[in-house]
Coordinates of C-alpha atoms in Angstrom, one line a residue:
Chain A
M1 CA -18.4 -31.8 -7.4
I2 CA -19.1 -28.7 -9.7
K3 CA -17.4 -27.8 -13.1
R4 CA -16.3 -24.3 -14.4
E5 CA -14.5 -23.2 -17.4
A6 CA -12.3 -20.9 -15.5
V7 CA -11.8 -20.3 -11.8
V8 CA -9.7 -17.3 -10.6
I9 CA -8.3 -17.5 -7.0
G10 CA -7.9 -14.3 -5.5
A11 CA -10.0 -10.9 -6.3
G12 CA -7.1 -8.5 -5.7
P13 CA -5.7 -6.4 -8.9
A14 CA -4.3 -9.7 -10.6
G15 CA -7.3 -11.8 -10.0
L16 CA -9.9 -9.4 -10.9
S17 CA -8.1 -8.2 -14.1
A18 CA -7.9 -11.9 -15.1
A19 CA -11.4 -12.4 -14.6
I20 CA -12.1 -9.2 -16.5
E21 CA -10.4 -10.2 -19.5
A22 CA -11.2 -13.6 -19.7
A23 CA -15.1 -13.0 -19.0
K24 CA -15.2 -10.0 -21.4
R25 CA -14.2 -12.5 -24.2
D26 CA -17.4 -14.7 -23.1
A27 CA -15.3 -17.2 -20.8
D28 CA -17.4 -18.5 -18.1
V29 CA -15.5 -17.0 -15.0
L30 CA -15.8 -17.7 -11.3
L31 CA -13.6 -15.2 -9.1
I32 CA -13.2 -16.5 -5.4
D33 CA -12.0 -14.7 -2.7
E34 CA -11.5 -15.3 1.2
S35 CA -12.6 -11.5 1.9
L36 CA -16.0 -10.2 2.7
K37 CA -15.3 -7.8 -0.3
A38 CA -13.4 -8.0 -3.6
G39 CA -10.5 -5.9 -4.6
G40 CA -7.6 -7.5 -2.5
Q41 CA -5.5 -4.7 -1.1
L42 CA -6.7 -2.0 -3.4
F43 CA -9.0 -0.6 -1.0
K44 CA -6.6 0.6 1.4
Q45 CA -4.2 2.0 -1.3
I46 CA -5.6 5.5 -0.9
H47 CA -2.8 7.3 -2.8
K48 CA -2.2 7.9 -6.4
F49 CA -0.5 5.2 -8.5
F50 CA 2.5 5.4 -10.4
G51 CA 2.8 4.0 -14.1
S52 CA 1.9 5.0 -17.4
S53 CA -1.0 7.7 -17.9
A54 CA -2.4 5.7 -20.4
H55 CA -3.5 2.9 -17.8
R56 CA -4.8 4.6 -14.8
S57 CA -1.6 5.8 -13.2
G58 CA -2.4 9.3 -11.3
I59 CA -5.9 7.4 -10.0
R60 CA -6.0 6.2 -6.3
G61 CA -6.0 2.6 -5.8
I62 CA -9.4 3.0 -4.3
D63 CA -10.8 4.2 -7.3
I64 CA -9.2 1.5 -9.6
G65 CA -10.8 -0.7 -7.2
K66 CA -14.1 0.7 -7.8
E67 CA -13.7 0.5 -11.6
L68 CA -12.6 -3.1 -11.7
L69 CA -15.5 -4.3 -9.6
E70 CA -18.0 -2.3 -12.0
E71 CA -16.1 -4.1 -15.0
A72 CA -16.3 -7.5 -13.3
K73 CA -20.0 -7.0 -12.9
K74 CA -20.4 -5.9 -16.5
Y75 CA -18.9 -9.0 -18.0
G76 CA -20.7 -11.1 -15.9
V77 CA -17.8 -12.6 -13.8
E78 CA -19.2 -14.6 -11.1
I79 CA -18.0 -13.7 -7.5
W80 CA -17.8 -15.9 -4.7
L81 CA -16.9 -14.0 -1.4
N82 CA -15.8 -15.4 2.1
C83 CA -14.7 -18.3 0.4
V84 CA -11.2 -19.8 1.0
A85 CA -9.4 -22.3 -1.6
T86 CA -8.0 -24.7 0.8
G87 CA -6.5 -26.9 -1.8
L88 CA -5.6 -27.7 -5.3
F89 CA -5.7 -31.3 -6.1
K90 CA -4.6 -33.3 -9.4
E91 CA -6.1 -32.5 -12.5
K92 CA -7.2 -29.0 -11.5
K93 CA -9.4 -29.7 -8.7
I94 CA -10.2 -27.0 -6.2
A95 CA -11.4 -27.6 -2.8
V96 CA -13.3 -24.5 -1.5
E97 CA -14.5 -23.7 2.0
K98 CA -17.5 -21.4 2.0
S99 CA -18.4 -18.9 5.2
L100 CA -15.3 -19.5 7.1
D101 CA -15.5 -18.7 10.8
N102 CA -19.0 -19.6 10.6
Q103 CA -20.7 -22.3 12.1
N104 CA -22.7 -23.1 9.0
K105 CA -19.6 -23.4 6.7
T106 CA -19.7 -25.9 4.0
A107 CA -17.1 -27.5 1.4
E108 CA -17.1 -27.5 -2.4
I109 CA -15.1 -29.4 -4.8
I110 CA -14.8 -27.5 -8.4
K111 CA -13.2 -28.9 -11.3
A112 CA -11.9 -26.3 -13.5
E113 CA -10.6 -26.2 -16.9
K114 CA -8.4 -23.2 -16.5
I115 CA -7.2 -21.8 -12.9
V116 CA -5.7 -18.7 -12.0
I117 CA -3.7 -18.5 -9.0
A118 CA -3.8 -14.7 -7.9
T119 CA -3.4 -15.2 -4.1
G120 CA -1.2 -12.1 -3.6
A121 CA 1.5 -12.0 -0.9
S122 CA 2.0 -12.2 3.0
E123 CA 3.9 -9.5 4.9
N124 CA 7.4 -10.7 6.4
A125 CA 7.7 -10.5 9.9
I126 CA 11.2 -9.4 12.0
A127 CA 12.0 -11.2 14.9
F128 CA 13.3 -9.2 17.8
E129 CA 13.1 -9.3 21.6
G130 CA 9.3 -8.2 22.3
W131 CA 7.9 -8.7 18.7
T132 CA 5.1 -10.3 19.9
L133 CA 3.8 -7.9 22.2
P134 CA 0.5 -6.4 21.1
G135 CA 1.2 -3.0 19.3
V136 CA 3.8 -4.5 17.2
M137 CA 2.2 -5.2 13.8
G138 CA 2.7 -5.3 10.1
A139 CA 2.7 -2.3 8.1
G140 CA -0.5 -3.7 6.0
A141 CA -2.4 -4.0 9.4
A142 CA -1.8 -0.6 10.3
Q143 CA -2.8 0.5 6.8
T144 CA -6.0 -1.8 7.1
M145 CA -7.0 -0.3 10.3
A146 CA -6.6 3.4 9.3
N147 CA -7.9 3.3 5.8
I148 CA -10.6 0.3 5.8
H149 CA -11.7 0.3 9.3
N150 CA -11.3 4.0 9.9
V151 CA -9.7 3.1 13.3
L152 CA -6.2 4.5 14.3
P153 CA -3.8 1.7 14.9
G154 CA -1.8 3.6 17.3
E155 CA -1.1 7.2 18.4
K156 CA 2.7 7.3 18.1
I157 CA 4.1 5.1 15.9
L158 CA 7.6 3.7 14.9
M159 CA 7.9 2.4 11.4
I160 CA 10.3 -0.3 10.8
G161 CA 11.4 -0.4 6.8
S162 CA 11.9 2.3 4.4
G163 CA 10.5 0.3 1.3
N164 CA 7.7 1.7 -0.5
V165 CA 5.0 -0.1 1.8
G166 CA 7.0 1.4 4.8
L167 CA 7.1 5.0 3.3
I168 CA 3.5 5.1 1.7
V169 CA 1.8 3.4 5.1
S170 CA 4.1 6.0 7.2
Y171 CA 2.3 8.8 5.0
Q172 CA -1.0 7.6 5.3
L173 CA -0.8 7.2 9.2
L174 CA 0.1 10.8 9.2
Q175 CA -3.0 11.4 6.8
A176 CA -5.2 9.3 9.4
G177 CA -3.9 11.6 12.4
A178 CA -1.3 9.4 13.9
E179 CA 1.9 10.7 14.8
V180 CA 4.9 8.7 13.3
V181 CA 8.1 9.4 15.2
G182 CA 10.4 7.9 12.6
V183 CA 11.1 5.2 10.0
L184 CA 14.2 2.7 10.5
E185 CA 15.9 1.4 8.1
A186 CA 18.8 -1.1 8.6
A187 CA 20.3 -1.0 5.2
P188 CA 22.6 1.9 4.3
E189 CA 20.2 3.4 2.0
I190 CA 16.4 4.1 1.8
G191 CA 14.7 1.0 0.0
G192 CA 11.5 2.9 -1.7
Y193 CA 11.3 5.7 -4.1
G194 CA 12.8 8.9 -3.2
V195 CA 9.7 10.9 -3.7
H196 CA 7.8 8.7 -1.1
A197 CA 10.8 9.2 1.1
A198 CA 10.7 13.1 0.5
K199 CA 7.1 13.8 1.2
I200 CA 7.3 12.1 4.8
V201 CA 10.4 13.9 5.6
R202 CA 8.8 17.2 4.5
A203 CA 6.1 16.4 6.8
G204 CA 8.2 16.0 9.5
V205 CA 9.0 12.2 9.8
P206 CA 12.6 11.6 9.8
I207 CA 14.2 8.4 8.4
H208 CA 17.1 6.9 9.9
T209 CA 19.2 4.6 7.8
S210 CA 21.9 2.1 9.0
T211 CA 19.6 1.9 12.2
T212 CA 17.4 -1.2 13.5
I213 CA 15.2 -2.0 16.2
V214 CA 16.5 -4.2 18.9
E215 CA 13.9 -4.6 21.2
A216 CA 9.9 -3.7 22.0
R217 CA 9.5 -3.0 25.7
G218 CA 6.1 -2.7 27.4
D219 CA 4.0 -5.1 29.6
E220 CA 1.4 -7.8 29.6
K221 CA -1.8 -5.5 30.1
N222 CA -1.0 -2.8 27.7
G223 CA 1.4 -4.2 25.2
V224 CA 4.0 -1.7 23.6
K225 CA 5.3 1.4 25.5
E226 CA 8.8 1.7 24.1
A227 CA 11.2 0.9 21.3
V228 CA 14.8 0.1 21.7
V229 CA 16.5 1.0 18.5
C230 CA 20.1 0.9 17.7
D231 CA 22.6 1.7 14.7
V232 CA 24.0 -1.0 13.0
D233 CA 27.6 -1.6 11.4
D234 CA 28.6 -2.5 8.0
C235 CA 27.5 -6.3 8.9
W236 CA 24.2 -5.1 10.0
Q237 CA 25.0 -5.6 13.4
P238 CA 23.8 -3.4 16.3
I239 CA 26.9 -1.3 17.5
K240 CA 26.8 -1.7 21.4
G241 CA 26.2 1.5 23.3
Q242 CA 24.5 3.2 20.5
E243 CA 21.0 2.2 21.8
K244 CA 18.1 4.7 21.7
I245 CA 14.6 4.8 23.4
Y246 CA 11.5 5.9 21.6
E247 CA 8.4 6.2 23.5
V248 CA 5.8 4.7 21.2
D249 CA 2.6 2.7 21.5
T250 CA 2.8 1.1 18.3
I251 CA 5.5 -0.4 16.3
T252 CA 4.8 -1.2 12.4
I253 CA 6.9 -3.7 10.2
A254 CA 7.5 -3.1 6.8
A255 CA 10.0 -5.8 5.8
G256 CA 8.9 -7.0 2.6
L257 CA 6.4 -9.6 1.1
K258 CA 6.7 -13.1 0.1
P259 CA 4.5 -14.8 -2.5
L260 CA 1.4 -17.0 -1.3
M261 CA 2.2 -19.9 -3.7
E262 CA 1.1 -22.8 -1.4
L263 CA -1.7 -23.7 -3.8
A264 CA 0.4 -24.2 -6.8
R265 CA 3.1 -26.3 -5.0
M266 CA 0.3 -28.2 -3.8
H267 CA -0.5 -29.0 -7.3
G268 CA 2.9 -29.9 -8.2
C269 CA 3.7 -26.7 -10.1
R270 CA 7.4 -26.3 -10.2
C271 CA 8.5 -23.5 -8.0
D272 CA 11.9 -21.9 -7.7
F273 CA 13.4 -19.4 -5.0
I274 CA 14.0 -16.1 -6.4
P275 CA 15.0 -13.5 -3.9
Q276 CA 14.3 -10.4 -6.2
L277 CA 10.7 -11.7 -6.3
G278 CA 10.3 -12.2 -2.7
G279 CA 11.0 -15.8 -2.3
W280 CA 9.5 -19.1 -3.5
L281 CA 7.1 -18.9 -6.6
P282 CA 5.9 -20.8 -9.4
L283 CA 7.7 -20.8 -12.6
H284 CA 5.9 -19.5 -15.5
D285 CA 5.8 -18.7 -19.2
K286 CA 5.1 -15.4 -21.2
N287 CA 1.4 -16.5 -20.9
M288 CA 1.8 -16.5 -17.1
E289 CA 0.9 -20.3 -17.4
T290 CA 2.8 -22.6 -14.7
T291 CA 4.5 -26.0 -15.6
Y292 CA 1.1 -27.7 -15.0
P293 CA -0.9 -26.9 -18.4
G294 CA -4.1 -24.9 -17.3
I295 CA -2.6 -23.3 -14.2
Y296 CA -1.7 -19.7 -14.2
V297 CA -0.4 -17.5 -11.8
A298 CA -0.4 -13.5 -11.7
G299 CA 0.4 -10.6 -9.3
D300 CA 2.5 -11.0 -6.1
S301 CA 1.9 -14.8 -6.1
A302 CA 4.0 -14.8 -9.6
G303 CA 6.6 -12.6 -7.8
V304 CA 6.4 -9.6 -5.5
E305 CA 6.0 -6.4 -7.4
E306 CA 3.5 -3.7 -7.1
A307 CA -0.3 -3.3 -8.1
N308 CA 0.6 -2.1 -11.8
T309 CA 2.4 -5.1 -12.9
A310 CA -0.3 -7.0 -10.9
L311 CA -3.1 -5.6 -13.2
E312 CA -1.0 -6.3 -16.2
E313 CA -0.1 -9.9 -15.3
G314 CA -3.5 -10.5 -14.7
R315 CA -4.7 -9.3 -18.0
L316 CA -1.8 -11.6 -19.7
A317 CA -3.4 -14.6 -17.9
G318 CA -7.0 -13.6 -18.7
V319 CA -6.2 -13.2 -22.5
A320 CA -4.1 -16.4 -22.7
I321 CA -7.1 -18.3 -21.1
A322 CA -9.7 -16.8 -23.5
E323 CA -7.2 -17.8 -26.3
S324 CA -6.7 -21.6 -24.9
L325 CA -10.5 -22.0 -24.5
G326 CA -10.9 -20.8 -28.1
Y327 CA -12.7 -17.6 -27.4
I328 CA -10.2 -15.3 -29.4
H329 CA -8.1 -16.2 -32.4
S330 CA -4.5 -16.7 -31.6
N331 CA -3.2 -13.9 -34.0
K332 CA -5.6 -11.5 -32.1
A333 CA -4.4 -12.7 -28.8
S334 CA -0.7 -12.5 -29.3
S335 CA -1.1 -8.9 -30.4
I336 CA -3.0 -8.0 -27.5
K337 CA -0.3 -9.8 -25.2
N338 CA 2.4 -8.1 -27.3
E339 CA 0.9 -4.7 -26.3
I340 CA 0.7 -5.8 -22.6
W341 CA 4.5 -7.1 -22.3
N342 CA 5.5 -3.6 -23.9
R343 CA 3.7 -2.2 -20.9
V344 CA 5.1 -4.7 -18.1
D345 CA 8.7 -4.1 -19.8
G346 CA 8.2 -0.4 -19.2
L347 CA 7.3 -0.9 -15.6
R348 CA 10.3 -2.9 -14.8
L349 CA 13.1 -0.4 -16.2
G350 CA 15.0 1.9 -14.0
P351 CA 17.1 1.0 -10.8
F352 CA 14.0 0.0 -9.0
G353 CA 12.7 -2.5 -11.6
E354 CA 16.2 -3.9 -13.3
S355 CA 16.4 -6.7 -10.8
R356 CA 12.7 -7.7 -11.3
L357 CA 12.9 -7.4 -15.0
E358 CA 16.0 -9.8 -15.1
A359 CA 14.6 -12.2 -12.7
K360 CA 11.4 -12.3 -14.5
E361 CA 13.4 -12.8 -18.1
K362 CA 15.2 -15.7 -16.0
I363 CA 12.1 -17.4 -15.0
I364 CA 10.8 -17.4 -18.5
K365 CA 14.0 -18.8 -19.8
T366 CA 14.4 -21.6 -17.2
F367 CA 10.7 -22.5 -18.2
Q368 CA 11.5 -23.1 -21.8
Chain B
M1 CA -5.7 5.7 23.2
P2 CA -6.4 5.1 19.7
D3 CA -9.2 6.8 18.3
R4 CA -11.6 6.6 15.1
V5 CA -10.9 8.4 12.1
N6 CA -13.9 10.3 11.3
D7 CA -12.7 13.2 9.0
H8 CA -9.8 12.0 6.3
P9 CA -8.4 14.3 3.8
I10 CA -8.7 11.6 1.1
L11 CA -11.6 9.2 2.4
G12 CA -13.7 12.1 3.6
D13 CA -16.3 11.9 6.2
T14 CA -16.0 8.1 7.4
T15 CA -18.3 8.5 10.4
R16 CA -20.4 5.5 10.8
K17 CA -23.7 6.2 12.2
E18 CA -25.5 3.2 13.2
T19 CA -24.1 1.2 15.9
V20 CA -23.9 -2.4 17.4
N21 CA -23.7 -3.4 21.0
I22 CA -21.3 -6.1 22.0
T23 CA -19.8 -7.6 25.1
V24 CA -16.2 -8.0 25.8
D25 CA -15.5 -10.1 28.7
G26 CA -18.7 -9.0 30.3
Q27 CA -18.3 -5.2 29.7
K28 CA -20.4 -3.7 27.1
I29 CA -19.1 -1.7 24.3
E30 CA -20.4 0.1 21.4
S31 CA -19.4 -0.7 17.9
K32 CA -20.3 0.4 14.5
K33 CA -22.5 -1.5 12.1
G34 CA -20.4 -3.6 9.6
E35 CA -16.8 -3.2 11.3
M36 CA -14.6 -6.1 12.4
I37 CA -14.6 -7.2 15.7
A38 CA -11.0 -6.2 16.3
A39 CA -11.4 -2.7 14.8
A40 CA -14.4 -2.0 17.4
L41 CA -12.2 -3.5 20.0
F42 CA -9.1 -1.2 19.2
A43 CA -11.6 1.9 19.0
N44 CA -12.5 1.0 22.6
G45 CA -8.9 0.8 23.6
I46 CA -8.5 -2.9 23.8
R47 CA -5.8 -4.4 21.9
I48 CA -5.2 -8.0 23.8
N49 CA -7.3 -10.5 22.2
R50 CA -5.6 -13.6 23.5
Y51 CA -2.9 -15.3 25.8
T52 CA -0.6 -18.1 24.5
I53 CA -1.0 -21.6 26.1
K54 CA 2.3 -22.3 27.1
R55 CA 3.9 -18.8 28.4
E56 CA 0.6 -17.1 28.9
E57 CA 1.9 -14.1 26.7
P58 CA -0.5 -11.5 25.4
R59 CA -1.3 -11.3 21.5
G60 CA -2.8 -8.7 19.4
I61 CA -3.5 -7.8 15.6
F62 CA -0.5 -8.5 13.5
C63 CA -1.6 -9.2 10.1
G64 CA -5.1 -7.5 9.9
I65 CA -6.3 -9.6 7.1
G66 CA -6.9 -13.0 8.6
Q67 CA -3.5 -14.5 7.6
C68 CA -1.8 -15.0 11.0
T69 CA -4.6 -15.7 13.6
D70 CA -2.8 -13.8 16.4
C71 CA -6.3 -11.9 17.0
A72 CA -8.2 -14.9 17.6
M73 CA -10.7 -14.8 20.3
T74 CA -14.0 -16.6 21.7
V75 CA -17.2 -15.3 20.0
N76 CA -20.4 -16.4 20.8
G77 CA -19.0 -19.4 22.6
K78 CA -16.7 -20.4 19.6
P79 CA -12.9 -20.2 20.1
N80 CA -10.5 -19.2 17.4
V81 CA -12.4 -16.8 15.7
R82 CA -10.2 -14.4 13.8
T83 CA -11.4 -11.2 15.1
C84 CA -9.7 -8.9 12.3
V85 CA -12.0 -10.4 9.5
T86 CA -15.4 -11.3 11.4
P87 CA -17.9 -8.6 11.6
V88 CA -19.6 -7.5 14.7
E89 CA -23.3 -8.6 15.0
E90 CA -25.9 -7.2 17.6
G91 CA -25.4 -8.9 20.9
M92 CA -22.2 -10.7 20.1
V93 CA -20.4 -11.9 23.2
V94 CA -16.6 -11.5 22.8
K95 CA -13.9 -13.0 25.3
T96 CA -10.4 -13.0 25.6
Q97 CA -9.0 -16.5 24.8
Y98 CA -6.7 -18.4 26.8
G99 CA -4.7 -21.1 25.2
V100 CA -6.6 -22.6 22.4
G101 CA -9.8 -21.9 24.2
E102 CA -12.8 -24.0 24.8
R103 CA -16.2 -24.3 22.9
E104 CA -18.8 -23.2 25.2
K105 CA -21.9 -25.7 25.2
N106 CA -24.9 -23.4 25.7
D107 CA -24.0 -20.8 23.2
D108 CA -24.7 -21.2 19.5
Chain C
M1 CA 23.1 11.1 -2.4
A2 CA 21.2 12.9 0.4
L3 CA 18.1 11.6 -0.8
L4 CA 19.1 7.8 -0.2
K5 CA 20.4 8.5 3.0
N6 CA 18.1 10.9 4.7
G7 CA 15.1 11.1 2.4
Y8 CA 15.5 14.4 1.1
I9 CA 17.5 16.1 -2.0
S10 CA 19.9 18.4 -1.5
L11 CA 20.0 21.9 -3.5
S12 CA 23.2 20.7 -5.3
E13 CA 21.9 17.5 -6.4
L14 CA 18.7 19.2 -7.8
K15 CA 20.4 21.8 -9.7
N16 CA 22.0 19.5 -11.9
E17 CA 18.7 17.9 -12.8
K18 CA 16.4 18.5 -15.8
G19 CA 13.4 19.2 -13.8
Y20 CA 15.2 22.0 -12.1
P21 CA 14.5 25.6 -13.8
S22 CA 17.4 27.7 -14.6
E23 CA 18.3 30.9 -12.3
E24 CA 17.4 32.8 -15.4
R25 CA 13.7 31.3 -15.6
F26 CA 13.2 31.6 -12.1
N27 CA 13.9 35.3 -12.2
E28 CA 11.0 35.6 -15.2
G29 CA 8.2 34.4 -13.2
P30 CA 6.2 31.7 -11.8
V31 CA 7.7 28.1 -13.0
A32 CA 7.3 24.5 -12.2
V33 CA 9.9 22.9 -10.3
I34 CA 9.9 19.1 -10.7
E35 CA 12.0 17.3 -7.8
C36 CA 11.8 13.9 -9.4
I37 CA 15.3 12.6 -9.7
Q38 CA 15.2 8.9 -10.0
E39 CA 14.0 6.7 -12.9
I40 CA 10.9 5.6 -11.8
P41 CA 8.1 4.4 -14.0
C42 CA 5.7 7.1 -14.0
N43 CA 4.5 9.7 -16.3
P44 CA 1.2 11.4 -15.3
C45 CA 2.9 14.7 -15.4
V46 CA 3.4 14.9 -19.1
E47 CA -0.2 14.6 -19.7
A48 CA -1.1 16.9 -16.9
C49 CA 0.5 19.9 -18.8
D50 CA -1.7 21.8 -21.1
F51 CA 1.4 23.5 -22.7
G52 CA 3.5 20.6 -23.1
A53 CA 6.0 22.0 -21.0
I54 CA 6.8 18.6 -19.3
E55 CA 8.8 16.1 -21.4
I56 CA 9.8 12.5 -20.6
E57 CA 12.0 11.6 -23.9
G58 CA 12.5 8.1 -23.6
P59 CA 10.8 5.0 -21.9
I60 CA 8.8 5.8 -19.0
T61 CA 11.2 5.5 -16.5
D62 CA 13.0 8.7 -17.9
K63 CA 13.1 11.4 -15.8
P64 CA 10.8 14.4 -16.5
K65 CA 12.4 17.5 -18.1
I66 CA 10.7 21.0 -17.6
I67 CA 10.9 23.1 -20.8
E68 CA 11.2 26.4 -19.3
D69 CA 10.0 28.7 -21.9
K70 CA 6.6 26.7 -22.2
C71 CA 6.0 26.5 -18.6
I72 CA 3.6 29.2 -17.4
G73 CA 3.5 28.1 -13.8
C74 CA -0.2 27.3 -13.7
G75 CA 0.4 24.6 -11.3
K76 CA -1.9 21.8 -12.8
C77 CA 0.8 19.4 -12.5
I78 CA 1.3 19.6 -8.7
A79 CA -1.8 17.8 -8.0
K80 CA -1.3 15.3 -10.8
C81 CA 2.1 14.0 -9.6
P82 CA 1.7 10.8 -7.7
G83 CA 5.0 11.5 -6.0
L84 CA 3.8 14.7 -4.6
A85 CA 7.2 16.0 -6.1
I86 CA 6.3 19.1 -8.0
F87 CA 6.0 22.5 -7.0
V88 CA 5.6 26.1 -8.5
V89 CA 7.8 28.9 -7.4
D90 CA 7.3 32.3 -8.3
K91 CA 10.6 34.4 -7.3
T92 CA 8.8 37.8 -8.5
H93 CA 5.7 37.4 -6.4
S94 CA 6.4 41.0 -5.3
E95 CA 9.2 43.0 -4.0
S96 CA 11.3 41.1 -1.4
F97 CA 8.7 38.0 -1.5
A98 CA 8.5 35.0 -3.5
S99 CA 5.6 32.4 -3.4
V100 CA 5.6 28.6 -3.5
S101 CA 2.8 26.3 -4.2
F102 CA 2.9 22.6 -2.8
P103 CA 0.5 19.5 -2.5
Y104 CA -1.0 19.3 0.8
E105 CA -2.8 16.3 1.6
F106 CA -3.5 16.8 5.3
L107 CA -6.3 18.1 7.8
P108 CA -7.1 20.9 8.8
L109 CA -6.3 22.5 5.6
P110 CA -4.9 25.9 6.3
D111 CA -7.1 29.1 5.3
K112 CA -6.1 31.8 3.2
G113 CA -4.5 34.7 5.0
M114 CA -3.4 32.6 7.5
E115 CA 0.2 32.8 9.4
V116 CA 2.1 29.3 8.9
E117 CA 5.3 28.0 9.6
A118 CA 7.3 27.2 6.2
V119 CA 9.2 24.1 6.2
N120 CA 12.4 22.9 3.9
R121 CA 12.9 19.5 2.2
E122 CA 13.9 18.2 5.6
G123 CA 10.6 19.3 7.2
K124 CA 12.6 21.8 9.4
V125 CA 10.8 25.3 10.1
V126 CA 12.9 27.8 8.1
C127 CA 10.6 31.0 8.3
Q128 CA 7.1 32.5 8.6
G129 CA 4.7 32.3 5.5
E130 CA 1.4 33.5 4.9
V131 CA -1.0 31.3 2.7
I132 CA -2.2 33.4 -0.1
R133 CA -4.2 30.7 -1.9
V134 CA -5.8 27.0 -1.2
I135 CA -7.2 24.9 -4.4
N136 CA -9.0 22.0 -3.9
N137 CA -11.0 21.5 -7.0
K138 CA -12.4 18.1 -8.3
E139 CA -9.6 17.9 -11.0
F140 CA -7.1 17.9 -8.2
D141 CA -8.9 14.6 -7.0
R142 CA -8.2 15.2 -3.1
T143 CA -4.8 16.6 -3.6
P144 CA -5.0 20.3 -2.4
V145 CA -2.6 22.6 -3.5
V146 CA -1.4 25.6 -1.2
T147 CA 0.5 28.4 -2.1
I148 CA 2.2 30.6 0.6
K149 CA 4.1 33.8 0.4
I150 CA 7.7 33.8 1.7
P151 CA 10.7 36.2 2.1
E152 CA 12.4 35.8 -1.5
D153 CA 15.8 34.4 -0.6
K154 CA 13.9 31.3 0.6
F155 CA 12.4 30.4 -2.7
D156 CA 14.5 27.2 -3.4
V157 CA 14.3 26.2 0.3
V158 CA 10.9 26.1 1.3
R159 CA 8.6 23.3 0.1
G160 CA 5.9 22.9 2.6
I161 CA 4.4 24.0 6.0
K162 CA 4.5 22.4 9.2
R163 CA 1.4 20.1 9.5
R164 CA -1.1 21.8 11.5
K165 CA -2.9 19.7 14.7
E166 CA -6.5 19.3 15.0
K167 CA -8.1 21.5 17.7

């Protein structure tokens, strides 16, 4: 068993910023990630970020990722890649499998004084006839293919879901050179930002609200060839006789995300079901600390939002850790944390943020 | 068939020059150094990775980031390798997986 | 609201917004048109403007306002808007022609002098246009800004061009 002062699980925006904030105040930080490269989903975010211009908005996610990696290096964050945290056991012991999918994989137990769970989220699937056919995939998978691997996931694509992920990925698939035949939304209104919707509509991609997919058709040799779609009624039920067929080779699903909170639950951190934030998640206080002292949570694993809030929550956890390890005076820490909270509250205003703001406030209240 | 994206408005010239040869179900295909097996297969028009054990249904990439295991294949004799997060290597032998697969004895 | 139902803003929705210039201002020359009508947490447009012509008065989620007499229509804000929702319209471009500048993040980029199909907010082709400028400098960070010349009466309709196919 090895010992560490702080271990951050997950090197996405939340994990990286938590690691940076703690390490820059001299904490000894180990950051682990299952991927071969740190950055989480940032390196597929090729669009310019929203948010405050004081904090990297207007900069593309890929460039924010590069900056964070440089900072992590500068402050001496130790990074283990291709490592999966397979378990979190009592008294903050982390089981780590190194070199997964390799014959030479080894296991390690790390005893940590402080842990940040920044494991992100996983895409929700929706089940319909034929949804397991090759060619039906998550919107994130299509985005990974196009922006990371530089391979088109398909030529003619139908997007299911009009939240920001569905809208942004549709746009990025166009940029990669694919044809997006349309975006379907079962709800009567588009879920994501109007500006994201407007830019793909202008580029020739229609958005169909109150419409859903009922079947993916294809064969065992080639996968998807057709999508059967249908208008839905007020109760979101397909209206018989309204079916339409699209000839497509790929169907991408953007039906929201849910927090990856298994490690927190495994350790016995109290969790609750918060639909506005994607489902089950670990309760946490204003320091992002869970009900188990010394275990923190940040980013999508603390409730699904977006990269800006993930960055800020990571900073909160990082500062709180540095404070509780004695690397920063509590007066100084609280003024830094207040500044961060002001920015986070700003990000959660407006019609898109309100329900998240309410849910987060409720979580913190419940905690006390 | 899906193609490689070599010229991108944001990412610029994304052409990968160094190639790696791998074999998929006995057929030689050219892949690019450093890319994931599943990406190489997609670029070569292959999007079925395995067939399920009970209904023998085809499966392909679903999550693309190593979470769902739908893209598992037998790689160098080892079954259940997640091809979306495993990079290609020169001489790699990749096979469509049937059911849960079986470890092949004489391979590493 | 058409934006929520179909993904594009109708002109009547826009005209009541503080990012949309007045008729008088359009008649005076080039001006930024900010088609950002939801309260989202975003403000890079404010800093993008060297003339202080874009204001977000309250919290970061407030909608941007165009200060008509400060805007010179330079177009720097076009590439800075993460939502690609800012355009510059010059209704006075020449006799019977207007010009519209918009972000265009696709390949291939059009060339100056090229005849293009101009589209409206719905992505439908409404008229022909001629490319008069393509700016793709470092400051714009890979968001090229294309300016096209169109018939004057289409100044509040045209917001882009039909994407061009490779080959």
